[in-house]
PDB file of C-alpha atoms in Angstrom:
ATOM      1  CA  MET A 813     -29.930   1.847  24.267  1.00 46.00           C
ATOM      2  CA  LYS A 814     -27.542   0.687  21.719  1.00 48.00           C
ATOM      3  CA  SER A 815     -28.680   1.034  18.033  1.00 49.00           C
ATOM      4  CA  PHE A 816     -29.461  -1.893  15.910  1.00 39.00           C
ATOM      5  CA  ASN A 817     -26.453  -1.031  13.768  1.00 50.00           C
ATOM      6  CA  VAL A 818     -24.024  -0.548  17.110  1.00 44.00           C
ATOM      7  CA  TYR A 819     -25.352  -3.697  17.525  1.00 40.00           C
ATOM      8  CA  ILE A 820     -24.307  -5.795  14.482  1.00 45.00           C
ATOM      9  CA  GLU A 821     -21.202  -4.138  15.232  1.00 52.00           C
ATOM     10  CA  ASP A 822     -20.267  -4.768  18.421  1.00 55.00           C
ATOM     11  CA  LYS A 823     -21.471  -8.629  17.684  1.00 63.00           C
ATOM     12  CA  THR A 824     -19.190  -9.127  14.335  1.00 69.00           C
ATOM     13  CA  ASN A 825     -16.030  -7.352  15.999  1.00 73.00           C
ATOM     14  CA  ALA A 826     -16.883  -8.710  19.175  1.00 76.00           C
ATOM     15  CA  LEU A 827     -13.428 -11.147  18.743  1.00 84.00           C
ATOM     16  CA  VAL A 828     -10.879  -8.256  17.031  1.00 85.00           C
ATOM     17  CA  PRO A 829      -8.509  -6.469  18.822  1.00 86.00           C
ATOM     18  CA  SER A 830      -8.542  -3.216  18.988  1.00 78.00           C
ATOM     19  CA  GLY A 831      -4.896  -2.194  19.270  1.00 75.00           C
ATOM     20  CA  GLY A 832      -2.408  -3.168  22.330  1.00 85.00           C
ATOM     21  CA  THR A 833      -0.476  -6.481  22.242  1.00 92.00           C
ATOM     22  CA  LEU A 834      -1.656  -9.889  21.975  1.00 94.00           C
ATOM     23  CA  GLU A 835      -0.786 -10.895  25.107  1.00 94.00           C
ATOM     24  CA  GLY A 836      -2.807  -7.898  26.356  1.00 94.00           C
ATOM     25  CA  PHE A 837      -5.633  -9.115  24.209  1.00 94.00           C
ATOM     26  CA  LEU A 838      -6.017 -12.978  25.113  1.00 96.00           C
ATOM     27  CA  ARG A 839      -5.795 -11.251  28.862  1.00 95.00           C
ATOM     28  CA  SER A 840      -9.240  -9.518  28.142  1.00 94.00           C
ATOM     29  CA  LEU A 841      -9.904 -12.900  27.216  1.00 95.00           C
ATOM     30  CA  GLU A 842      -9.423 -14.575  31.196  1.00 96.00           C
ATOM     31  CA  GLY A 843     -13.030 -15.150  32.651  1.00 97.00           C
ATOM     32  CA  LYS A 844     -15.252 -16.342  29.204  1.00 96.00           C
ATOM     33  CA  THR A 845     -15.539 -19.415  27.916  1.00 97.00           C
ATOM     34  CA  ILE A 846     -14.786 -21.221  25.070  1.00 97.00           C
ATOM     35  CA  LYS A 847     -18.673 -21.184  23.642  1.00 97.00           C
ATOM     36  CA  GLN A 848     -18.991 -17.500  23.659  1.00 96.00           C
ATOM     37  CA  ILE A 849     -16.024 -16.901  21.521  1.00 96.00           C
ATOM     38  CA  LEU A 850     -16.980 -20.180  19.081  1.00 96.00           C
ATOM     39  CA  ASP A 851     -20.552 -18.614  19.090  1.00 94.00           C
ATOM     40  CA  ASP A 852     -19.026 -14.395  19.163  1.00 93.00           C
ATOM     41  CA  SER A 853     -17.032 -16.613  15.444  1.00 93.00           C
ATOM     42  CA  SER A 854     -20.152 -18.144  14.331  1.00 92.00           C
ATOM     43  CA  TYR A 855     -21.857 -14.902  14.826  1.00 90.00           C
ATOM     44  CA  MET A 856     -19.043 -12.991  12.627  1.00 89.00           C
ATOM     45  CA  ASN A 857     -18.487 -15.734  10.075  1.00 85.00           C
ATOM     46  CA  LEU A 858     -22.327 -16.142   9.962  1.00 87.00           C
ATOM     47  CA  TYR A 859     -22.273 -11.730   9.114  1.00 83.00           C
ATOM     48  CA  MET A 860     -19.335 -12.270   6.641  1.00 81.00           C
ATOM     49  CA  GLY A 861     -20.716 -15.101   4.958  1.00 80.00           C
ATOM     50  CA  ASN A 862     -24.413 -12.853   4.487  1.00 81.00           C
ATOM     51  CA  LYS A 863     -21.642  -9.844   2.744  1.00 77.00           C
ATOM     52  CA  TYR A 864     -20.310 -11.203   1.013  1.00 69.00           C
ATOM     53  CA  GLY A 865     -22.027 -14.386   0.099  1.00 72.00           C
ATOM     54  CA  ILE A 866     -21.553 -18.320   0.256  1.00 67.00           C
ATOM     55  CA  GLY A 867     -17.671 -18.931  -0.847  1.00 63.00           C
ATOM     56  CA  GLY A 868     -17.650 -15.134  -1.433  1.00 58.00           C
ATOM     57  CA  GLN A 869     -14.085 -13.775  -1.045  1.00 61.00           C
ATOM     58  CA  ARG A 870     -13.572 -11.605   2.052  1.00 63.00           C
ATOM     59  CA  GLU A 871     -11.480  -8.381   1.094  1.00 66.00           C
ATOM     60  CA  GLY A 872      -8.754  -6.480   3.123  1.00 71.00           C
ATOM     61  CA  SER A 873      -9.667  -5.163   6.827  1.00 79.00           C
ATOM     62  CA  ASP A 874     -12.266  -7.911   6.739  1.00 83.00           C
ATOM     63  CA  ARG A 875     -10.206 -10.654   5.716  1.00 87.00           C
ATOM     64  CA  ASP A 876      -8.187  -9.980   8.222  1.00 89.00           C
ATOM     65  CA  ALA A 877     -10.125  -9.810  11.036  1.00 90.00           C
ATOM     66  CA  THR A 878     -12.384 -12.846   9.877  1.00 90.00           C
ATOM     67  CA  ASP A 879      -8.743 -14.471   8.839  1.00 93.00           C
ATOM     68  CA  PHE A 880      -7.178 -13.641  13.376  1.00 94.00           C
ATOM     69  CA  VAL A 881     -10.986 -14.749  14.870  1.00 94.00           C
ATOM     70  CA  ASN A 882     -10.606 -18.269  12.598  1.00 94.00           C
ATOM     71  CA  LYS A 883      -7.717 -18.434  14.303  1.00 96.00           C
ATOM     72  CA  LEU A 884      -7.990 -17.510  17.999  1.00 97.00           C
ATOM     73  CA  THR A 885     -10.996 -20.107  17.917  1.00 96.00           C
ATOM     74  CA  ARG A 886      -8.504 -23.387  16.925  1.00 97.00           C
ATOM     75  CA  PHE A 887      -5.915 -21.994  19.357  1.00 98.00           C
ATOM     76  CA  VAL A 888      -8.940 -21.879  22.457  1.00 97.00           C
ATOM     77  CA  ASN A 889     -10.117 -24.139  21.587  1.00 97.00           C
ATOM     78  CA  ARG A 890      -7.187 -27.142  20.871  1.00 96.00           C
ATOM     79  CA  ASP A 891      -7.543 -29.539  23.569  1.00 95.00           C
ATOM     80  CA  ILE A 892     -11.203 -30.628  22.302  1.00 95.00           C
ATOM     81  CA  GLY A 893      -9.920 -33.354  20.318  1.00 91.00           C
ATOM     82  CA  LYS A 894      -8.325 -34.802  23.326  1.00 91.00           C
ATOM     83  CA  LYS A 895     -12.982 -35.296  24.483  1.00 92.00           C
ATOM     84  CA  ARG A 896     -13.697 -35.925  21.521  1.00 87.00           C
ATOM     85  CA  PRO A 897     -10.667 -38.347  19.879  1.00 87.00           C
ATOM     86  CA  ALA A 898     -10.895 -38.808  16.342  1.00 82.00           C
ATOM     87  CA  GLU A 899     -10.752 -42.511  17.445  1.00 88.00           C
ATOM     88  CA  ARG A 900     -14.144 -43.679  18.581  1.00 91.00           C
ATOM     89  CA  GLU A 901     -13.668 -46.062  21.546  1.00 93.00           C
ATOM     90  CA  TYR A 902     -16.625 -47.859  19.690  1.00 96.00           C
ATOM     91  CA  GLU A 903     -14.703 -48.149  16.465  1.00 95.00           C
ATOM     92  CA  LYS A 904     -11.683 -50.072  18.174  1.00 96.00           C
ATOM     93  CA  GLU A 905     -11.640 -53.450  17.617  1.00 96.00           C
ATOM     94  CA  GLU A 906     -11.490 -54.515  21.740  1.00 97.00           C
ATOM     95  CA  PHE A 907     -15.192 -53.138  22.159  1.00 97.00           C
ATOM     96  CA  GLN A 908     -16.562 -54.025  18.791  1.00 97.00           C
ATOM     97  CA  LYS A 909     -15.953 -57.840  19.382  1.00 97.00           C
ATOM     98  CA  GLU A 910     -17.465 -57.685  23.231  1.00 97.00           C
ATOM     99  CA  ASN A 911     -20.700 -55.856  21.172  1.00 98.00           C
ATOM    100  CA  ASP A 912     -21.070 -58.147  18.535  1.00 98.00           C
ATOM    101  CA  TYR A 913     -20.491 -55.674  15.724  1.00 98.00           C
ATOM    102  CA  GLN A 914     -20.726 -58.005  12.711  1.00 97.00           C
ATOM    103  CA  GLY A 915     -24.347 -58.902  13.478  1.00 98.00           C
ATOM    104  CA  TYR A 916     -24.751 -55.439  14.046  1.00 98.00           C
ATOM    105  CA  SER A 917     -23.316 -54.900  10.747  1.00 98.00           C
ATOM    106  CA  LYS A 918     -24.823 -57.938   9.165  1.00 98.00           C
ATOM    107  CA  ALA A 919     -27.988 -56.518   9.984  1.00 98.00           C
ATOM    108  CA  ARG A 920     -27.562 -53.240   8.734  1.00 98.00           C
ATOM    109  CA  SER A 921     -26.835 -54.910   5.556  1.00 98.00           C
ATOM    110  CA  GLN A 922     -30.351 -57.158   5.127  1.00 98.00           C
ATOM    111  CA  LYS A 923     -32.009 -53.634   6.046  1.00 98.00           C
ATOM    112  CA  ALA A 924     -30.538 -51.918   3.281  1.00 98.00           C
ATOM    113  CA  ARG A 925     -31.229 -54.948   0.704  1.00 98.00           C
ATOM    114  CA  LEU A 926     -34.561 -54.906   2.394  1.00 97.00           C
ATOM    115  CA  GLY A 927     -35.296 -51.058   1.669  1.00 97.00           C
ATOM    116  CA  LEU A 928     -34.406 -51.592  -2.641  1.00 97.00           C
ATOM    117  CA  ASP A 929     -36.689 -55.134  -2.566  1.00 97.00           C
ATOM    118  CA  ARG A 930     -39.081 -53.129  -0.597  1.00 97.00           C
ATOM    119  CA  MET A 931     -39.041 -49.902  -3.061  1.00 96.00           C
ATOM    120  CA  LYS A 932     -38.795 -52.305  -6.091  1.00 97.00           C
ATOM    121  CA  ALA A 933     -42.428 -53.904  -4.703  1.00 96.00           C
ATOM    122  CA  ARG A 934     -43.915 -50.982  -4.159  1.00 94.00           C
ATOM    123  CA  ARG A 935     -43.126 -49.721  -7.755  1.00 96.00           C
ATOM    124  CA  ALA A 936     -43.912 -53.184  -9.480  1.00 96.00           C
ATOM    125  CA  GLY A 937     -47.572 -51.934  -7.310  1.00 95.00           C
ATOM    126  CA  ASP A 938     -46.382 -55.479  -4.990  1.00 95.00           C
ATOM    127  CA  ASP A 939     -48.530 -54.064  -2.498  1.00 95.00           C
ATOM    128  CA  GLU A 940     -49.008 -57.809  -0.155  1.00 96.00           C
ATOM    129  CA  PHE A 941     -45.482 -58.283  -1.019  1.00 96.00           C
ATOM    130  CA  HIS A 942     -44.099 -54.173  -0.524  1.00 97.00           C
ATOM    131  CA  GLN A 943     -46.453 -55.158   4.005  1.00 96.00           C
ATOM    132  CA  GLU A 944     -44.239 -58.390   4.263  1.00 97.00           C
ATOM    133  CA  LEU A 945     -40.880 -56.717   3.734  1.00 97.00           C
ATOM    134  CA  GLN A 946     -41.682 -53.769   5.703  1.00 97.00           C
ATOM    135  CA  GLY A 947     -42.715 -56.439   8.502  1.00 97.00           C
ATOM    136  CA  LYS A 948     -39.231 -57.356   7.935  1.00 97.00           C
ATOM    137  CA  ILE A 949     -37.563 -54.001   8.321  1.00 98.00           C
ATOM    138  CA  ASP A 950     -39.189 -53.282  11.633  1.00 98.00           C
ATOM    139  CA  LYS A 951     -37.952 -56.216  13.110  1.00 97.00           C
ATOM    140  CA  LEU A 952     -34.623 -55.127  11.954  1.00 98.00           C
ATOM    141  CA  ASP A 953     -35.348 -51.755  13.042  1.00 97.00           C
ATOM    142  CA  GLU A 954     -35.791 -53.273  16.559  1.00 97.00           C
ATOM    143  CA  PHE A 955     -33.369 -54.998  16.902  1.00 97.00           C
ATOM    144  CA  LEU A 956     -30.370 -52.921  15.562  1.00 98.00           C
ATOM    145  CA  SER A 957     -32.235 -50.433  18.166  1.00 97.00           C
ATOM    146  CA  ASP A 958     -31.544 -52.213  21.520  1.00 97.00           C
ATOM    147  CA  HIS A 959     -28.670 -54.058  19.914  1.00 98.00           C
ATOM    148  CA  PRO A 960     -25.477 -53.937  22.426  1.00 98.00           C
ATOM    149  CA  TYR A 961     -23.251 -52.156  20.340  1.00 98.00           C
ATOM    150  CA  ILE A 962     -25.383 -48.961  18.997  1.00 97.00           C
ATOM    151  CA  ARG A 963     -26.194 -49.270  23.563  1.00 97.00           C
ATOM    152  CA  GLY A 964     -22.484 -48.890  24.173  1.00 97.00           C
ATOM    153  CA  LEU A 965     -21.983 -45.947  20.415  1.00 97.00           C
ATOM    154  CA  ARG A 966     -24.602 -44.243  22.256  1.00 97.00           C
ATOM    155  CA  MET A 967     -23.699 -44.467  26.172  1.00 96.00           C
ATOM    156  CA  ILE A 968     -19.605 -43.463  24.836  1.00 96.00           C
ATOM    157  CA  GLU A 969     -21.374 -40.213  22.187  1.00 96.00           C
ATOM    158  CA  LYS A 970     -22.851 -38.787  25.122  1.00 96.00           C
ATOM    159  CA  GLU A 971     -20.160 -39.207  27.912  1.00 95.00           C
ATOM    160  CA  TYR A 972     -17.915 -37.169  24.405  1.00 95.00           C
ATOM    161  CA  ASP A 973     -21.137 -34.611  24.696  1.00 95.00           C
ATOM    162  CA  LYS A 974     -20.856 -34.036  28.373  1.00 96.00           C
ATOM    163  CA  ALA A 975     -16.495 -33.632  27.877  1.00 96.00           C
ATOM    164  CA  VAL A 976     -17.633 -31.701  24.962  1.00 96.00           C
ATOM    165  CA  GLU A 977     -20.358 -29.118  27.013  1.00 97.00           C
ATOM    166  CA  GLU A 978     -18.459 -29.476  30.891  1.00 97.00           C
ATOM    167  CA  TYR A 979     -14.490 -28.056  28.259  1.00 97.00           C
ATOM    168  CA  HIS A 980     -16.491 -25.992  25.876  1.00 97.00           C
ATOM    169  CA  ASN A 981     -18.360 -24.110  29.182  1.00 97.00           C
ATOM    170  CA  THR A 982     -15.004 -23.762  31.861  1.00 96.00           C
ATOM    171  CA  PRO A 983     -13.758 -20.445  32.806  1.00 97.00           C
ATOM    172  CA  LEU A 984     -10.252 -19.143  30.766  1.00 97.00           C
ATOM    173  CA  THR A 985      -7.536 -19.223  32.910  1.00 97.00           C
ATOM    174  CA  ALA A 986      -5.106 -16.643  32.128  1.00 96.00           C
ATOM    175  CA  GLU A 987      -2.158 -19.738  31.635  1.00 97.00           C
ATOM    176  CA  TYR A 988      -4.219 -22.005  29.262  1.00 97.00           C
ATOM    177  CA  LEU A 989      -4.449 -18.428  26.686  1.00 97.00           C
ATOM    178  CA  LEU A 990       0.104 -18.030  27.160  1.00 96.00           C
ATOM    179  CA  ASP A 991       1.732 -18.894  24.826  1.00 95.00           C
ATOM    180  CA  ASP A 992       1.864 -22.878  24.288  1.00 95.00           C
ATOM    181  CA  SER A 993       5.007 -22.778  21.826  1.00 93.00           C
ATOM    182  CA  SER A 994       2.664 -23.839  19.220  1.00 96.00           C
ATOM    183  CA  ASP A 995       1.503 -23.800  15.878  1.00 96.00           C
ATOM    184  CA  ARG A 996      -1.282 -22.938  16.300  1.00 96.00           C
ATOM    185  CA  TYR A 997       0.010 -19.783  18.701  1.00 96.00           C
ATOM    186  CA  ASP A 998       2.220 -18.919  15.939  1.00 96.00           C
ATOM    187  CA  ASP A 999      -0.938 -18.501  13.208  1.00 96.00           C
ATOM    188  CA  LEU A1000      -2.283 -16.787  15.912  1.00 96.00           C
ATOM    189  CA  VAL A1001       0.362 -14.360  16.484  1.00 95.00           C
ATOM    190  CA  ALA A1002       0.893 -13.685  12.447  1.00 94.00           C
ATOM    191  CA  ALA A1003      -2.774 -13.258  11.826  1.00 94.00           C
ATOM    192  CA  PHE A1004      -2.430  -9.932  15.013  1.00 93.00           C
ATOM    193  CA  ALA A1005       0.525  -9.013  13.196  1.00 92.00           C
ATOM    194  CA  LYS A1006      -1.858  -8.557   9.898  1.00 90.00           C
ATOM    195  CA  LEU A1007      -4.442  -6.517  11.848  1.00 89.00           C
ATOM    196  CA  GLY A1008      -1.231  -4.335  12.593  1.00 84.00           C
ATOM    197  CA  GLY A1009      -1.144  -5.267  15.841  1.00 75.00           C
ATOM    198  CA  GLN A1010       2.177  -6.919  18.224  1.00 71.00           C
ATOM    199  CA  SER A1011       2.796  -9.355  19.968  1.00 71.00           C
ATOM    200  CA  GLU A1012       5.752 -10.256  22.748  1.00 67.00           C
ATOM    201  CA  THR A1013       6.627 -13.489  20.612  1.00 61.00           C
ATOM    202  CA  VAL A1014       8.980 -13.537  17.876  1.00 50.00           C
ATOM    203  CA  ILE A1015       7.869 -16.061  14.828  1.00 50.00           C
ATOM    204  CA  ASP A1016       9.601 -16.378  11.003  1.00 49.00           C
ATOM    205  CA  VAL A1017       7.216 -15.222   9.187  1.00 43.00           C
TER     206      VAL A1017
END
């Protein structure tokens, strides 16, 4: 049975190559999921954060290892933007027109104003007016929670979440782990070189 210290060391270094080529290391990840790699990366960053303090400057081999792992996660997670795009569907003008975004936005603004008035009423000790305002806010909450825009937004977010979950839990293939001629891969090669490793890819550094 492994000691606790050995377990911590294994978890911390799970994504740190111990020799060989970058291509060989990447081949060893075949069959793993992106989620597993992200989890190992998070564990390592948490450990380093505890070791050096939040925002602390990591040194020597710890700095190089952390840099490599961060570059690795950026490379394997490169298609995340296709699953959860920067511009969400519900932010597009056509969707907003179809789902009365203007009415939704107006109701939210009205709720915010009533919230400020309620705060003033409470500070003034006007309980009756405070209760009246609370009633109006509750009605607006009901309106907003069942508004076509928010219903559509929730449905789209659910679809995004499902797509991301499937992407992160799909086993990595040998083809996906090959050099894709991207800046992300070049960054990974450079980070691997700092660990003393070699790569079949030649880049200008």
